[in-house]
Every structure is written in structure tokens, then in C-alpha cells.
Amino acid sequence: MKKALFAVAAAAAVLSAGAPRDAAACGGALWEERVFVPKPSPPKLVAQAEKDLEGGNPRKALANASSAYGDLAKAEPGADNLKNRALRISALAVVRSKGELKVAGQKEATPQERLAWAAKKLEALSAKAPDNPTVEGDLGEGLAAAGRDLDAYGHLAKLADKDLLGTAEGYSALSRLQFAAGLTSKSAKSLARCEAMASDRAVCGLAKAPEKKVAEKAKAEDAKKGTAKPGTKFDPAVFAGDLKI
Amino acid sequence: MGNTTIRPLAIWAAAAFFAAGCDKKTPTSVDAGPPVPISMAPKEPVGDSVRGHAAIEKYECNRCHAVEGIVAAAPQKHCVSCHTEIVEGRFVAKDPAKTAEWKASVHDLDVAPSLIAVGKRLRGSAVVDYLMLPHDLRPNLAANMPRLGLSRSEARDIAAYLGATSEEDAVASGDPSAGRKAMESKGCGACHAFSGVAALPATPPVVAMSAKDFSAGKRLAPDLRYARDRMTFSKMVSWLRDPRGTKPDTKMPAIPLSDEEARDIASYLVKATQEVPALVPFRRLPPLERKVTYAEVDAKVFHKTCWHCHAEPDYAIGDGGPGNSGGFGFPARKLNLASYEGVAAGIVDDKGERSSIFSPGRDGTPRLLEALLARHREEEGAANGPVRGMPLGYAPLTAEQIQLVESWISQGRPR
């Protein structure tokens, strides 16, 4: 009993304070809520950064991950899982900005060098979490962006075969690699998966979906009529990553 | 926290949290017909109570039930006591808004029957059968007993630990029709359903009770159709004469009954002709035409029910719940239903490899959908199939929820 309580206290100390969405999970989760006042804290910032990345905003994602941890440029994956998540976000933010974004503390580098940095970090993260399809999918995406096509293809194709590739970005990269290898029908299939999964078809290198334009037009009209109240509208993109706690 | 044996769970409040929409089978039926022989369950070999103790710890029964001689699970692991604290407003977060928010969203598993004096109430074979294939016993309690991965010999060992070994019985004596009348006048129907016979009137019980005790009693009152299989005639009579003497923490009030009245009632419970309720098999709805996004499935299914057992351990202080980090005797399946990527990353299967929860089974049904349909079959009485019914220990999802999940899958799982 004593041991169990100690473990919770220790974990809470690592997480330092507060609790994002998952802290309400019922396996022994929200005990720390009694002890700490939730305010912007590494867990909240990291959760927010993940939501930003999902929502297609790598710049904001990187900013939030970096305010949780200031030394991501030099960080290596370690025992702090939350920091590992922050590192993943920073690497993917670089990948999804095509090397435009720079992680705080990094020396001057070309986009290509930054992409190589991101791929290295994703490789290290993947080595720490073998057999985790999410991490492996990210690695495939990162390797493809860094031009390491053969390595990328191995990971992405394996995951897609098992239906474990969980991002539209991953399918988009796979589709490009398959096309380059002359596997046109497989490439088309991957592109279709990308399109089905993505909330924004631009992720798949496709023109914006007409339905989105319609939605935007409707939104603009709402705004003109003055009926749109910010924050009260159901916005799936925001909701999906909503902080529950 | 080093307390010794039974941790009395103060779990009986929650008057406002009545389980709505539980299936109330319409009783179609007759009164006490001709006497029928007492059901004679085949004798179950007696298990080993020392092994039973170990099995109770392995399957973590103490996360939901009070068990004699077993220390309650740690507070951060105890499903029922944490939910009770939240429902009763005793779980105070530093941020008062959270306390209120949680209170509004927790409605189930704030109460579970205690396993005190099981042997004085139930037949050994009935306990073993129930542990192997639990089904909904209490129409006013939304939470169900989860189907765990017990072997029959472990179930026997647990029954032995709980003291439920005997099947010995006296011959049923008493007048069933007088028993029926006594039940009507004593107000048993205020708490109990007895499906399969003419509905009992909901006359208030003849003893004074606080509203809180009454509501707790009603939630925990079993459907009496199962009593004849669960109890022997002699145990039934002594229960009716003195519920609290049999089980000190029971929520069934002591209703004054003479020995004769108790026998009459027991003989009615044992002999009344019960109509078997017509089984209405679950019917799926056709897939939706409109677009279904992850956000909607998350809000109406994953986040509502599943996520509490299938969370992301990085955010949940090292334990992602029984469906992720393992628990209730299950291995860590690592299924994270808290995010889109988590859902896509699948489960660790029996071979220790990751596999997709969307992979088609024998008849092409994706595994996730299969799990949701299996939960319906479990409540229809089916044995465990290759995929365990989900949500574990909760009522099956509605046809509309399953339709939503199925439509989302067939649309390619859009974000």
C-alpha cells in the first residue's frame, strides 16, 4: 500500500502539475488533482501541442512543446515519457513545415539539415518504443521527408499492410513513394486512404475539398449576420483534441 | 490505510443517479401454477479456498466489491469508491469546477453489491455459473459484472473462498398463493422486479425507510426470477426472516414476516410458473448516409464509455486503465481509445504482436465492431467467443451508437 502511494507521488512529481484530458482516465489517474492546482504545465502544454499538430498548425505545436521543455534541440529520448512526446512533436513540426521551422537552441541550418535532425530524433524515439505503430508511422513520415526513401518505404508499407498506419500524412508519404517506384495502383489506394482520413485534403497534396469551401462560406455568412459566437460553435478540429480536464 | 479486513463502502447514496432506460422485460404471466420440483443443479466439485483468495487478488475483485478478508484496492485503483466519492461530492479537486464537472459525468459503478456472506445466501453452483457467464441481475443498476477470463476451476476456488459450497436443501413447503399475496401486501414490488410472473404491485414497503436507503435498496434489488437458481429453499427462508442477520451490510430492510409467511413466499419464489421472456435478438441499423467524423464517434462512444478503461498511460500517471495497462487479470492490451492515433495503433494480440482493431474477422466484421456486437450476445446468454464483448462490465451500446461506429469504419475512419 505504502509502495503504491509512493509510486503515485513520484509520478506526480515528474508530471509536476495539472492534468490534461487523459488525467481523468480511470486507472488511477486523477489522484494528483487533489494535490496540485492545474495550470499551464508540461502535461497541459504537451497535450495542447499534440492538438495543434493534429489541427495542422506545426508552428504553434512547436511553440507549446518548447515552452514545456526548453532544451528539445539537444534532447535525447529518455525516461520522461512526456518529454519524449514533446520531442516527437518538435520533430514532426519540423517535418510538416518541410524543414522551415527551427527548434529553439538549434544552430543555423538549412531546411534539409533540419529534416535530417528530425528524422534522427524520430529514429531514436522509435528505438525506445519498438512495436509502437504510432511512433513507427511518424518515423516513416520523417524518413520520407528527409529523403531516406527506402527506409521510409519499409516502415510505411509494413504498417499499411497491417492496417496500423494511423495518419493521413503517413499515407500521403507512402503514396508518393509507391508512385515513384511505379506502383501506381497501390499509390492510388494509399492516396484514397489519405483522403478518407484527412480532415484537410491539402495534407494529401490535393486541392482543398469543395465541402470545406462551402463550410467556410457559410461561416463567413454567419459572421456577416453576426450570429457566429466564437467558441460556441461545434468545431470538430478543436473538439477532437479538447482538454477534458 | 493499513486497515484489516472489510472496508465498508459507503456507497449507497446516489439517489439522483437512477439507472435510466434499463430493459424492463414485460412480464406476461400466470400465478403460482402446479408445484414444480426444485431445480436440482448438478453438484459442482468443491474448490480450494486458499487458491480462491489468490484468484480474487489476481482478478482484482476488490476494485469493485467489498470481500471479507481482502483489503480494498488502493483508492486510486478502486472504481467504486472513487466514483462514490465523486458522486457524493467528497472527491474534492483543487479546482472546484472539476469537482462539479466530474460529479455531473459519473453516473455508474458508484455501487456494487458486497460479497459479504455469499455462502449464507447463494448456492455454490450458482456462484460458479455466474462468475463464468455473468448476466444482468439487477434491472435498476446500470453497471454489470464484467465477464472476466476466469477458468471454471478458479471460479470454484473463489466460490469456496466466499463460503458458497453447499447445495443441501430442505423440501419446499408452504403455500405459494398465500406467498404471492404476502408479497403484494408487504411491498416487495417497490424494490424488486419478478419477471416472468404477473407484475408485483409497487406498494410501498411496510417498514419505514429513508429515501436514501430506499433508493439504494431499489438499485441493488435483484430480479427475483433468478432467486430459485441462486438460493436453496432453506437459505431463502432464513434470508426473508432476517436479511441483516444473514448479511450485515445489506440494503434489504427487515420486513416482519412470520415463519409461515416466509415459507409461503419462498415457495412462491421457487414454484411460481415463470414465463421465459421472449428473446429479442439485437438488430443492427443500416449504415448512415451522412458523413461521420472521429470527433462524433469520440464524443458519443470512445470518450463517453471506453476511454476510462482504454486511456493513454503517459497522461494517466502510468496506468492507462485495465484495457490498456492491464487489470482484472487481463494482460496489457495497450489499446488507447483516447486519441485518433491511439485507436489506429490497435491492440497487442495473443501472440504479443500489434494488430489492428479494424482487421476483419471470419465473416468480414471488423474486430472493433465484433467486440460491440459480442456484448449484445453475452447479454443474450451466449458463451464467450473469440472477441470479448465491449464495453466490459457495462450495458451494450445502443443500436444507434453501433451504427455510428460501423458507418465511421466503412467511410474510411475520417478524422
PDB file of N, CA and C in Angstrom, chain A residues 151-210:
ATOM      1  N   ASP A 151      14.286   3.441 -46.547  1.00  0.00           N
ATOM      2  CA  ASP A 151      13.969   3.171 -45.140  1.00  0.00           C
ATOM      3  C   ASP A 151      12.508   3.511 -44.852  1.00  0.00           C
ATOM      4  N   ALA A 152      12.107   4.668 -45.349  1.00  0.00           N
ATOM      5  CA  ALA A 152      10.737   5.134 -45.116  1.00  0.00           C
ATOM      6  C   ALA A 152       9.739   4.117 -45.653  1.00  0.00           C
ATOM      7  N   TYR A 153       9.986   3.658 -46.880  1.00  0.00           N
ATOM      8  CA  TYR A 153       9.053   2.735 -47.520  1.00  0.00           C
ATOM      9  C   TYR A 153       8.869   1.465 -46.685  1.00  0.00           C
ATOM     10  N   GLY A 154       9.976   0.944 -46.156  1.00  0.00           N
ATOM     11  CA  GLY A 154       9.911  -0.282 -45.351  1.00  0.00           C
ATOM     12  C   GLY A 154       8.939  -0.135 -44.191  1.00  0.00           C
ATOM     13  N   HIS A 155       9.056   0.961 -43.460  1.00  0.00           N
ATOM     14  CA  HIS A 155       8.181   1.153 -42.297  1.00  0.00           C
ATOM     15  C   HIS A 155       6.728   1.384 -42.719  1.00  0.00           C
ATOM     16  N   LEU A 156       6.550   2.296 -43.655  1.00  0.00           N
ATOM     17  CA  LEU A 156       5.184   2.692 -44.010  1.00  0.00           C
ATOM     18  C   LEU A 156       4.411   1.541 -44.656  1.00  0.00           C
ATOM     19  N   ALA A 157       5.079   0.822 -45.561  1.00  0.00           N
ATOM     20  CA  ALA A 157       4.375  -0.262 -46.261  1.00  0.00           C
ATOM     21  C   ALA A 157       4.007  -1.372 -45.276  1.00  0.00           C
ATOM     22  N   LYS A 158       4.908  -1.665 -44.343  1.00  0.00           N
ATOM     23  CA  LYS A 158       4.625  -2.718 -43.357  1.00  0.00           C
ATOM     24  C   LYS A 158       3.392  -2.347 -42.526  1.00  0.00           C
ATOM     25  N   LEU A 159       3.366  -1.095 -42.055  1.00  0.00           N
ATOM     26  CA  LEU A 159       2.221  -0.665 -41.235  1.00  0.00           C
ATOM     27  C   LEU A 159       0.926  -0.668 -42.037  1.00  0.00           C
ATOM     28  N   ALA A 160       1.008  -0.174 -43.284  1.00  0.00           N
ATOM     29  CA  ALA A 160      -0.202  -0.103 -44.103  1.00  0.00           C
ATOM     30  C   ALA A 160      -0.745  -1.508 -44.358  1.00  0.00           C
ATOM     31  N   ASP A 161       0.149  -2.477 -44.576  1.00  0.00           N
ATOM     32  CA  ASP A 161      -0.293  -3.856 -44.797  1.00  0.00           C
ATOM     33  C   ASP A 161      -1.096  -4.378 -43.630  1.00  0.00           C
ATOM     34  N   LYS A 162      -0.693  -3.980 -42.415  1.00  0.00           N
ATOM     35  CA  LYS A 162      -1.408  -4.467 -41.232  1.00  0.00           C
ATOM     36  C   LYS A 162      -2.535  -3.527 -40.823  1.00  0.00           C
ATOM     37  N   ASP A 163      -2.804  -2.505 -41.623  1.00  0.00           N
ATOM     38  CA  ASP A 163      -3.826  -1.514 -41.298  1.00  0.00           C
ATOM     39  C   ASP A 163      -3.526  -0.829 -39.957  1.00  0.00           C
ATOM     40  N   LEU A 164      -2.254  -0.534 -39.742  1.00  0.00           N
ATOM     41  CA  LEU A 164      -1.862   0.128 -38.493  1.00  0.00           C
ATOM     42  C   LEU A 164      -1.256   1.501 -38.738  1.00  0.00           C
ATOM     43  N   LEU A 165      -1.347   1.987 -39.965  1.00  0.00           N
ATOM     44  CA  LEU A 165      -0.813   3.327 -40.239  1.00  0.00           C
ATOM     45  C   LEU A 165      -1.908   4.333 -39.898  1.00  0.00           C
ATOM     46  N   GLY A 166      -1.629   5.184 -38.915  1.00  0.00           N
ATOM     47  CA  GLY A 166      -2.705   5.973 -38.321  1.00  0.00           C
ATOM     48  C   GLY A 166      -2.784   7.432 -38.719  1.00  0.00           C
ATOM     49  N   THR A 167      -1.957   7.885 -39.671  1.00  0.00           N
ATOM     50  CA  THR A 167      -2.051   9.295 -40.046  1.00  0.00           C
ATOM     51  C   THR A 167      -2.228   9.450 -41.550  1.00  0.00           C
ATOM     52  N   ALA A 168      -2.953  10.495 -41.907  1.00  0.00           N
ATOM     53  CA  ALA A 168      -3.106  10.836 -43.320  1.00  0.00           C
ATOM     54  C   ALA A 168      -1.739  11.196 -43.900  1.00  0.00           C
ATOM     55  N   GLU A 169      -0.912  11.882 -43.110  1.00  0.00           N
ATOM     56  CA  GLU A 169       0.428  12.272 -43.567  1.00  0.00           C
ATOM     57  C   GLU A 169       1.246  11.041 -43.933  1.00  0.00           C
ATOM     58  N   GLY A 170       1.126   9.981 -43.126  1.00  0.00           N
ATOM     59  CA  GLY A 170       1.837   8.742 -43.401  1.00  0.00           C
ATOM     60  C   GLY A 170       1.406   8.148 -44.741  1.00  0.00           C
ATOM     61  N   TYR A 171       0.092   8.136 -44.963  1.00  0.00           N
ATOM     62  CA  TYR A 171      -0.412   7.596 -46.228  1.00  0.00           C
ATOM     63  C   TYR A 171       0.007   8.466 -47.412  1.00  0.00           C
ATOM     64  N   SER A 172       0.043   9.755 -47.179  1.00  0.00           N
ATOM     65  CA  SER A 172       0.453  10.656 -48.254  1.00  0.00           C
ATOM     66  C   SER A 172       1.894  10.353 -48.662  1.00  0.00           C
ATOM     67  N   ALA A 173       2.775  10.194 -47.671  1.00  0.00           N
ATOM     68  CA  ALA A 173       4.178   9.884 -47.956  1.00  0.00           C
ATOM     69  C   ALA A 173       4.296   8.538 -48.657  1.00  0.00           C
ATOM     70  N   LEU A 174       3.538   7.562 -48.169  1.00  0.00           N
ATOM     71  CA  LEU A 174       3.595   6.227 -48.775  1.00  0.00           C
ATOM     72  C   LEU A 174       3.134   6.281 -50.232  1.00  0.00           C
ATOM     73  N   SER A 175       2.071   7.035 -50.467  1.00  0.00           N
ATOM     74  CA  SER A 175       1.546   7.140 -51.822  1.00  0.00           C
ATOM     75  C   SER A 175       2.601   7.717 -52.768  1.00  0.00           C
ATOM     76  N   ARG A 176       3.314   8.730 -52.287  1.00  0.00           N
ATOM     77  CA  ARG A 176       4.358   9.345 -53.111  1.00  0.00           C
ATOM     78  C   ARG A 176       5.470   8.336 -53.420  1.00  0.00           C
ATOM     79  N   LEU A 177       5.879   7.585 -52.393  1.00  0.00           N
ATOM     80  CA  LEU A 177       6.960   6.609 -52.590  1.00  0.00           C
ATOM     81  C   LEU A 177       6.522   5.490 -53.548  1.00  0.00           C
ATOM     82  N   GLN A 178       5.292   5.041 -53.390  1.00  0.00           N
ATOM     83  CA  GLN A 178       4.792   3.980 -54.271  1.00  0.00           C
ATOM     84  C   GLN A 178       4.723   4.476 -55.704  1.00  0.00           C
ATOM     85  N   PHE A 179       4.315   5.717 -55.887  1.00  0.00           N
ATOM     86  CA  PHE A 179       4.212   6.289 -57.229  1.00  0.00           C
ATOM     87  C   PHE A 179       5.593   6.342 -57.871  1.00  0.00           C
ATOM     88  N   ALA A 180       6.582   6.789 -57.060  1.00  0.00           N
ATOM     89  CA  ALA A 180       7.952   6.895 -57.568  1.00  0.00           C
ATOM     90  C   ALA A 180       8.498   5.527 -57.953  1.00  0.00           C
ATOM     91  N   ALA A 181       8.027   4.485 -57.249  1.00  0.00           N
ATOM     92  CA  ALA A 181       8.516   3.131 -57.547  1.00  0.00           C
ATOM     93  C   ALA A 181       7.704   2.474 -58.661  1.00  0.00           C
ATOM     94  N   GLY A 182       6.770   3.214 -59.241  1.00  0.00           N
ATOM     95  CA  GLY A 182       5.978   2.666 -60.336  1.00  0.00           C
ATOM     96  C   GLY A 182       4.794   1.818 -59.890  1.00  0.00           C
ATOM     97  N   LEU A 183       4.532   1.800 -58.582  1.00  0.00           N
ATOM     98  CA  LEU A 183       3.396   1.006 -58.082  1.00  0.00           C
ATOM     99  C   LEU A 183       2.145   1.876 -58.106  1.00  0.00           C
ATOM    100  N   THR A 184       1.648   2.129 -59.308  1.00  0.00           N
ATOM    101  CA  THR A 184       0.618   3.166 -59.423  1.00  0.00           C
ATOM    102  C   THR A 184      -0.700   2.793 -58.758  1.00  0.00           C
ATOM    103  N   SER A 185      -1.097   1.521 -58.833  1.00  0.00           N
ATOM    104  CA  SER A 185      -2.415   1.235 -58.269  1.00  0.00           C
ATOM    105  C   SER A 185      -2.327   1.251 -56.736  1.00  0.00           C
ATOM    106  N   LYS A 186      -1.195   0.766 -56.206  1.00  0.00           N
ATOM    107  CA  LYS A 186      -1.014   0.844 -54.754  1.00  0.00           C
ATOM    108  C   LYS A 186      -0.967   2.303 -54.318  1.00  0.00           C
ATOM    109  N   SER A 187      -0.305   3.105 -55.120  1.00  0.00           N
ATOM    110  CA  SER A 187      -0.193   4.523 -54.802  1.00  0.00           C
ATOM    111  C   SER A 187      -1.569   5.184 -54.747  1.00  0.00           C
ATOM    112  N   ALA A 188      -2.401   4.813 -55.701  1.00  0.00           N
ATOM    113  CA  ALA A 188      -3.744   5.398 -55.728  1.00  0.00           C
ATOM    114  C   ALA A 188      -4.527   4.970 -54.494  1.00  0.00           C
ATOM    115  N   LYS A 189      -4.334   3.711 -54.089  1.00  0.00           N
ATOM    116  CA  LYS A 189      -5.035   3.212 -52.903  1.00  0.00           C
ATOM    117  C   LYS A 189      -4.602   4.001 -51.669  1.00  0.00           C
ATOM    118  N   SER A 190      -3.299   4.218 -51.546  1.00  0.00           N
ATOM    119  CA  SER A 190      -2.796   4.954 -50.384  1.00  0.00           C
ATOM    120  C   SER A 190      -3.328   6.377 -50.384  1.00  0.00           C
ATOM    121  N   LEU A 191      -3.384   6.949 -51.575  1.00  0.00           N
ATOM    122  CA  LEU A 191      -3.900   8.315 -51.675  1.00  0.00           C
ATOM    123  C   LEU A 191      -5.373   8.350 -51.234  1.00  0.00           C
ATOM    124  N   ALA A 192      -6.102   7.311 -51.624  1.00  0.00           N
ATOM    125  CA  ALA A 192      -7.515   7.263 -51.228  1.00  0.00           C
ATOM    126  C   ALA A 192      -7.629   7.144 -49.702  1.00  0.00           C
ATOM    127  N   ARG A 193      -6.747   6.335 -49.085  1.00  0.00           N
ATOM    128  CA  ARG A 193      -6.770   6.237 -47.624  1.00  0.00           C
ATOM    129  C   ARG A 193      -6.462   7.598 -46.999  1.00  0.00           C
ATOM    130  N   CYS A 194      -5.479   8.290 -47.581  1.00  0.00           N
ATOM    131  CA  CYS A 194      -5.122   9.612 -47.074  1.00  0.00           C
ATOM    132  C   CYS A 194      -6.345  10.531 -47.118  1.00  0.00           C
ATOM    133  N   GLU A 195      -6.995  10.505 -48.262  1.00  0.00           N
ATOM    134  CA  GLU A 195      -8.141  11.394 -48.455  1.00  0.00           C
ATOM    135  C   GLU A 195      -9.282  11.058 -47.494  1.00  0.00           C
ATOM    136  N   ALA A 196      -9.496   9.744 -47.282  1.00  0.00           N
ATOM    137  CA  ALA A 196     -10.585   9.345 -46.388  1.00  0.00           C
ATOM    138  C   ALA A 196     -10.299   9.793 -44.955  1.00  0.00           C
ATOM    139  N   MET A 197      -9.044   9.712 -44.557  1.00  0.00           N
ATOM    140  CA  MET A 197      -8.713  10.016 -43.168  1.00  0.00           C
ATOM    141  C   MET A 197      -8.567  11.500 -42.899  1.00  0.00           C
ATOM    142  N   ALA A 198      -8.021  12.237 -43.876  1.00  0.00           N
ATOM    143  CA  ALA A 198      -7.623  13.620 -43.614  1.00  0.00           C
ATOM    144  C   ALA A 198      -8.817  14.528 -43.386  1.00  0.00           C
ATOM    145  N   SER A 199      -8.668  15.473 -42.466  1.00  0.00           N
ATOM    146  CA  SER A 199      -9.727  16.474 -42.347  1.00  0.00           C
ATOM    147  C   SER A 199      -9.459  17.591 -43.359  1.00  0.00           C
ATOM    148  N   ASP A 200      -8.240  17.665 -43.879  1.00  0.00           N
ATOM    149  CA  ASP A 200      -7.898  18.665 -44.883  1.00  0.00           C
ATOM    150  C   ASP A 200      -7.166  17.957 -46.026  1.00  0.00           C
ATOM    151  N   ARG A 201      -7.777  17.954 -47.206  1.00  0.00           N
ATOM    152  CA  ARG A 201      -7.204  17.197 -48.324  1.00  0.00           C
ATOM    153  C   ARG A 201      -5.847  17.732 -48.747  1.00  0.00           C
ATOM    154  N   ALA A 202      -5.525  18.949 -48.366  1.00  0.00           N
ATOM    155  CA  ALA A 202      -4.231  19.517 -48.715  1.00  0.00           C
ATOM    156  C   ALA A 202      -3.095  18.645 -48.166  1.00  0.00           C
ATOM    157  N   VAL A 203      -3.366  17.960 -47.032  1.00  0.00           N
ATOM    158  CA  VAL A 203      -2.385  17.047 -46.449  1.00  0.00           C
ATOM    159  C   VAL A 203      -1.963  15.989 -47.470  1.00  0.00           C
ATOM    160  N   CYS A 204      -2.895  15.605 -48.340  1.00  0.00           N
ATOM    161  CA  CYS A 204      -2.611  14.555 -49.318  1.00  0.00           C
ATOM    162  C   CYS A 204      -2.103  15.145 -50.629  1.00  0.00           C
ATOM    163  N   GLY A 205      -1.790  16.431 -50.626  1.00  0.00           N
ATOM    164  CA  GLY A 205      -1.323  17.078 -51.839  1.00  0.00           C
ATOM    165  C   GLY A 205      -2.448  17.330 -52.814  1.00  0.00           C
ATOM    166  N   LEU A 206      -3.678  17.322 -52.324  1.00  0.00           N
ATOM    167  CA  LEU A 206      -4.828  17.546 -53.182  1.00  0.00           C
ATOM    168  C   LEU A 206      -5.405  18.929 -52.939  1.00  0.00           C
ATOM    169  N   ALA A 207      -6.176  19.376 -53.919  1.00  0.00           N
ATOM    170  CA  ALA A 207      -6.807  20.685 -53.751  1.00  0.00           C
ATOM    171  C   ALA A 207      -7.783  20.616 -52.591  1.00  0.00           C
ATOM    172  N   LYS A 208      -8.041  21.747 -52.008  1.00  0.00           N
ATOM    173  CA  LYS A 208      -8.996  21.802 -50.898  1.00  0.00           C
ATOM    174  C   LYS A 208     -10.334  21.224 -51.315  1.00  0.00           C
ATOM    175  N   ALA A 209     -10.933  20.462 -50.432  1.00  0.00           N
ATOM    176  CA  ALA A 209     -12.220  19.850 -50.748  1.00  0.00           C
ATOM    177  C   ALA A 209     -13.279  20.912 -50.909  1.00  0.00           C
ATOM    178  N   PRO A 210     -14.167  20.713 -51.899  1.00  0.00           N
ATOM    179  CA  PRO A 210     -15.217  21.711 -52.101  1.00  0.00           C
ATOM    180  C   PRO A 210     -16.074  21.881 -50.853  1.00  0.00           C
TER     181      PRO A 210
END
